[in-house]
């Protein structure tokens, strides 16, 4: 895998968020099938975010030289303690994760995660030596109100607030309009490019020219049919894929788009 965040050319990241799908048995079988058929491409990193309970099985299924990186979909910000039901970033690292999704829209809107929570989670992820993949994106209501840019910039600044410049530039970002997630609606490549450029401009205010090294992924109803045009859009450095990452055929075709 390319060293994360060090490439001025911004190698692509194609990431699968399995959400609460694929238990250990299915995860192992999926990864065995995928690893047997995916020949890693030099211009991209492929990441898999299984449910935490399936992480070990997914890693085992991928074999001795996994052609992908692994992450978890969430962590709590404390390293350990009386937080029943939660897992920490050091535990995720110990279990084989290198990446952590932070601020996914389902965490924000189903579980009430706040901007402040995302800041603490990104900081905990960095402290553990893992890489956060911070998700930002507006709801349909916010879009209709014309506040998309304000919302994504607020979420960006908040999520990165406790990171130093190096940590902020080695993080990965995903623009995921909430109205596109799991809905079958996709932002046009032009729309995605425009908001990605806004996000990069916001990053420039935080980290200066190093903003150009940060990978910004698009997510929201990506499929094998629209992956190529989204990836071709300026400023779109990769994809974060939910539903279409659950089937090996469809995921292979997105990974090679
Ligand atoms: C996601 O879960 O991050 C996502 C983008 O889901 P979907 O591809 O199913 O819209």
mmCIF file of C-alpha atoms in Angstrom, residues 32-206:
data_model
loop_
_atom_site.group_PDB
_atom_site.id
_atom_site.type_symbol
_atom_site.label_atom_id
_atom_site.label_comp_id
_atom_site.label_asym_id
_atom_site.label_seq_id
_atom_site.Cartn_x
_atom_site.Cartn_y
_atom_site.Cartn_z
ATOM 1 C CA UNK A 32 -10.982 -14.891 0.487
ATOM 2 C CA UNK A 33 -12.889 -14.512 -2.775
ATOM 3 C CA UNK A 34 -11.876 -10.869 -3.240
ATOM 4 C CA UNK A 35 -8.181 -11.425 -2.423
ATOM 5 C CA UNK A 36 -8.017 -14.315 -4.909
ATOM 6 C CA UNK A 37 -9.315 -12.097 -7.704
ATOM 7 C CA UNK A 38 -8.088 -8.551 -7.015
ATOM 8 C CA UNK A 39 -4.678 -7.730 -8.461
ATOM 9 C CA UNK A 40 -3.630 -4.558 -6.581
ATOM 10 C CA UNK A 41 -3.381 -1.491 -8.789
ATOM 11 C CA UNK A 42 -0.431 0.805 -8.063
ATOM 12 C CA UNK A 43 -2.440 4.033 -8.208
ATOM 13 C CA UNK A 44 -4.877 3.181 -5.408
ATOM 14 C CA UNK A 45 -5.327 1.933 -1.876
ATOM 15 C CA UNK A 46 -8.297 -0.319 -1.196
ATOM 16 C CA UNK A 47 -9.682 -0.196 2.344
ATOM 17 C CA UNK A 48 -12.309 -2.401 3.987
ATOM 18 C CA UNK A 49 -14.331 -1.342 7.028
ATOM 19 C CA UNK A 50 -16.124 -4.465 8.290
ATOM 20 C CA UNK A 51 -18.200 -4.535 11.471
ATOM 21 C CA UNK A 52 -15.753 -4.668 14.419
ATOM 22 C CA UNK A 53 -16.831 -8.222 15.289
ATOM 23 C CA UNK A 54 -15.910 -9.356 11.758
ATOM 24 C CA UNK A 55 -12.540 -7.609 11.510
ATOM 25 C CA UNK A 56 -10.382 -10.578 12.561
ATOM 26 C CA UNK A 57 -12.245 -12.936 10.228
ATOM 27 C CA UNK A 58 -11.984 -10.478 7.323
ATOM 28 C CA UNK A 59 -8.230 -10.117 7.875
ATOM 29 C CA UNK A 60 -7.817 -13.887 8.108
ATOM 30 C CA UNK A 61 -9.844 -14.370 4.921
ATOM 31 C CA UNK A 62 -7.596 -11.947 3.015
ATOM 32 C CA UNK A 63 -4.603 -14.249 3.474
ATOM 33 C CA UNK A 64 -0.983 -13.600 4.318
ATOM 34 C CA UNK A 65 -0.449 -10.648 2.018
ATOM 35 C CA UNK A 66 -3.740 -8.782 2.047
ATOM 36 C CA UNK A 67 -4.113 -6.554 -1.032
ATOM 37 C CA UNK A 68 -6.105 -4.107 1.102
ATOM 38 C CA UNK A 69 -5.995 -2.137 4.350
ATOM 39 C CA UNK A 70 -8.503 -2.644 7.143
ATOM 40 C CA UNK A 71 -10.365 -0.302 9.423
ATOM 41 C CA UNK A 72 -13.242 -0.113 11.875
ATOM 42 C CA UNK A 73 -16.404 1.955 11.535
ATOM 43 C CA UNK A 74 -16.284 3.655 14.921
ATOM 44 C CA UNK A 75 -14.347 3.946 18.171
ATOM 45 C CA UNK A 76 -14.923 5.670 21.492
ATOM 46 C CA UNK A 77 -12.417 8.374 22.452
ATOM 47 C CA UNK A 78 -11.269 6.960 25.787
ATOM 48 C CA UNK A 79 -8.568 4.298 25.572
ATOM 49 C CA UNK A 80 -10.259 1.971 28.102
ATOM 50 C CA UNK A 81 -12.641 1.990 31.039
ATOM 51 C CA UNK A 82 -16.263 1.660 32.067
ATOM 52 C CA UNK A 83 -17.903 2.332 28.691
ATOM 53 C CA UNK A 84 -20.056 -0.734 28.136
ATOM 54 C CA UNK A 85 -20.510 -1.659 24.512
ATOM 55 C CA UNK A 86 -17.768 0.597 23.180
ATOM 56 C CA UNK A 87 -14.343 -0.199 21.666
ATOM 57 C CA UNK A 88 -11.291 2.049 21.722
ATOM 58 C CA UNK A 89 -8.740 3.061 19.106
ATOM 59 C CA UNK A 90 -5.871 1.116 20.772
ATOM 60 C CA UNK A 91 -8.126 -1.964 20.775
ATOM 61 C CA UNK A 92 -8.892 -1.447 17.080
ATOM 62 C CA UNK A 93 -5.168 -1.229 16.392
ATOM 63 C CA UNK A 94 -4.505 -4.375 18.407
ATOM 64 C CA UNK A 95 -7.215 -6.153 16.396
ATOM 65 C CA UNK A 96 -5.483 -5.274 13.096
ATOM 66 C CA UNK A 97 -7.113 -1.999 12.021
ATOM 67 C CA UNK A 98 -5.089 0.841 10.517
ATOM 68 C CA UNK A 99 -8.009 3.181 9.787
ATOM 69 C CA UNK A 100 -11.149 4.385 11.561
ATOM 70 C CA UNK A 101 -14.264 5.973 10.071
ATOM 71 C CA UNK A 102 -15.217 9.067 12.062
ATOM 72 C CA UNK A 103 -18.389 11.114 11.741
ATOM 73 C CA UNK A 104 -20.182 8.880 9.249
ATOM 74 C CA UNK A 105 -23.651 10.302 8.666
ATOM 75 C CA UNK A 106 -25.275 7.310 10.370
ATOM 76 C CA UNK A 107 -23.164 7.970 13.469
ATOM 77 C CA UNK A 108 -24.204 11.629 13.351
ATOM 78 C CA UNK A 109 -27.876 11.182 12.509
ATOM 79 C CA UNK A 110 -28.843 7.793 13.954
ATOM 80 C CA UNK A 111 -26.626 7.867 17.044
ATOM 81 C CA UNK A 112 -26.499 11.619 17.660
ATOM 82 C CA UNK A 113 -22.739 12.021 17.306
ATOM 83 C CA UNK A 114 -21.782 15.707 17.518
ATOM 84 C CA UNK A 115 -19.010 17.734 15.910
ATOM 85 C CA UNK A 116 -17.309 17.754 19.324
ATOM 86 C CA UNK A 117 -17.446 13.954 19.432
ATOM 87 C CA UNK A 118 -15.791 13.715 16.012
ATOM 88 C CA UNK A 119 -12.946 15.948 17.237
ATOM 89 C CA UNK A 120 -12.330 13.700 20.249
ATOM 90 C CA UNK A 121 -12.546 10.572 18.118
ATOM 91 C CA UNK A 122 -10.109 11.850 15.465
ATOM 92 C CA UNK A 123 -7.679 12.795 18.249
ATOM 93 C CA UNK A 124 -8.017 9.348 19.880
ATOM 94 C CA UNK A 125 -7.469 7.644 16.523
ATOM 95 C CA UNK A 126 -4.291 9.642 15.901
ATOM 96 C CA UNK A 127 -3.067 9.023 19.449
ATOM 97 C CA UNK A 128 -3.330 5.292 18.811
ATOM 98 C CA UNK A 129 -1.300 5.605 15.597
ATOM 99 C CA UNK A 130 -4.242 4.964 13.272
ATOM 100 C CA UNK A 131 -5.580 7.113 10.427
ATOM 101 C CA UNK A 132 -9.008 8.744 10.691
ATOM 102 C CA UNK A 133 -11.284 8.831 7.666
ATOM 103 C CA UNK A 134 -13.447 11.824 8.573
ATOM 104 C CA UNK A 135 -16.841 12.029 6.843
ATOM 105 C CA UNK A 136 -18.652 15.317 6.245
ATOM 106 C CA UNK A 137 -21.853 16.057 4.377
ATOM 107 C CA UNK A 138 -25.077 18.023 4.400
ATOM 108 C CA UNK A 139 -28.635 16.766 4.830
ATOM 109 C CA UNK A 140 -31.226 17.412 2.130
ATOM 110 C CA UNK A 141 -32.763 20.115 4.302
ATOM 111 C CA UNK A 142 -29.391 21.854 4.679
ATOM 112 C CA UNK A 143 -28.829 21.584 0.934
ATOM 113 C CA UNK A 144 -32.246 23.051 0.179
ATOM 114 C CA UNK A 145 -31.498 25.906 2.583
ATOM 115 C CA UNK A 146 -28.305 26.615 0.626
ATOM 116 C CA UNK A 147 -26.035 25.846 3.576
ATOM 117 C CA UNK A 148 -24.038 22.914 2.118
ATOM 118 C CA UNK A 149 -20.699 24.751 2.128
ATOM 119 C CA UNK A 150 -21.211 26.130 5.627
ATOM 120 C CA UNK A 151 -22.096 22.668 6.967
ATOM 121 C CA UNK A 152 -19.193 20.766 5.408
ATOM 122 C CA UNK A 153 -16.683 23.428 6.440
ATOM 123 C CA UNK A 154 -18.019 23.439 10.007
ATOM 124 C CA UNK A 155 -17.780 19.643 10.193
ATOM 125 C CA UNK A 156 -14.290 19.717 8.674
ATOM 126 C CA UNK A 157 -12.915 22.319 11.112
ATOM 127 C CA UNK A 158 -14.572 20.645 14.073
ATOM 128 C CA UNK A 159 -13.388 17.142 13.189
ATOM 129 C CA UNK A 160 -9.776 18.228 12.726
ATOM 130 C CA UNK A 161 -9.784 20.696 15.639
ATOM 131 C CA UNK A 162 -7.656 18.611 17.998
ATOM 132 C CA UNK A 163 -5.118 17.450 15.389
ATOM 133 C CA UNK A 164 -1.808 19.120 14.602
ATOM 134 C CA UNK A 165 -0.977 20.015 10.995
ATOM 135 C CA UNK A 166 0.810 16.750 10.254
ATOM 136 C CA UNK A 167 -2.078 14.714 11.635
ATOM 137 C CA UNK A 168 -4.628 16.777 9.730
ATOM 138 C CA UNK A 169 -2.767 16.275 6.446
ATOM 139 C CA UNK A 170 -2.383 12.536 6.863
ATOM 140 C CA UNK A 171 -6.085 12.105 7.607
ATOM 141 C CA UNK A 172 -8.427 11.053 4.825
ATOM 142 C CA UNK A 173 -11.668 12.946 4.195
ATOM 143 C CA UNK A 174 -14.928 11.859 2.619
ATOM 144 C CA UNK A 175 -17.646 14.119 1.308
ATOM 145 C CA UNK A 176 -20.877 12.170 1.728
ATOM 146 C CA UNK A 177 -24.047 14.173 1.084
ATOM 147 C CA UNK A 178 -26.550 12.604 3.485
ATOM 148 C CA UNK A 179 -29.296 12.680 0.839
ATOM 149 C CA UNK A 180 -27.180 10.379 -1.344
ATOM 150 C CA UNK A 181 -26.356 7.718 1.234
ATOM 151 C CA UNK A 182 -28.274 4.520 0.635
ATOM 152 C CA UNK A 183 -30.907 6.410 -1.365
ATOM 153 C CA UNK A 184 -29.869 5.624 -4.927
ATOM 154 C CA UNK A 185 -29.393 9.364 -5.504
ATOM 155 C CA UNK A 186 -25.868 10.428 -6.417
ATOM 156 C CA UNK A 187 -24.306 13.864 -6.582
ATOM 157 C CA UNK A 188 -23.217 14.638 -10.130
ATOM 158 C CA UNK A 189 -19.451 14.505 -10.693
ATOM 159 C CA UNK A 190 -19.602 18.305 -11.149
ATOM 160 C CA UNK A 191 -21.409 18.809 -7.823
ATOM 161 C CA UNK A 192 -18.978 16.520 -6.045
ATOM 162 C CA UNK A 193 -15.985 18.332 -7.586
ATOM 163 C CA UNK A 194 -17.333 21.705 -6.536
ATOM 164 C CA UNK A 195 -17.811 20.700 -2.905
ATOM 165 C CA UNK A 196 -14.478 18.860 -2.801
ATOM 166 C CA UNK A 197 -12.816 22.087 -3.969
ATOM 167 C CA UNK A 198 -14.597 23.965 -1.167
ATOM 168 C CA UNK A 199 -13.343 21.389 1.340
ATOM 169 C CA UNK A 200 -9.777 21.672 0.026
ATOM 170 C CA UNK A 201 -9.950 25.447 0.286
ATOM 171 C CA UNK A 202 -11.128 25.044 3.887
ATOM 172 C CA UNK A 203 -8.213 22.698 4.501
ATOM 173 C CA UNK A 204 -5.821 25.254 3.058
ATOM 174 C CA UNK A 205 -6.893 27.663 5.801
ATOM 175 C CA UNK A 206 -5.922 25.002 8.351
#
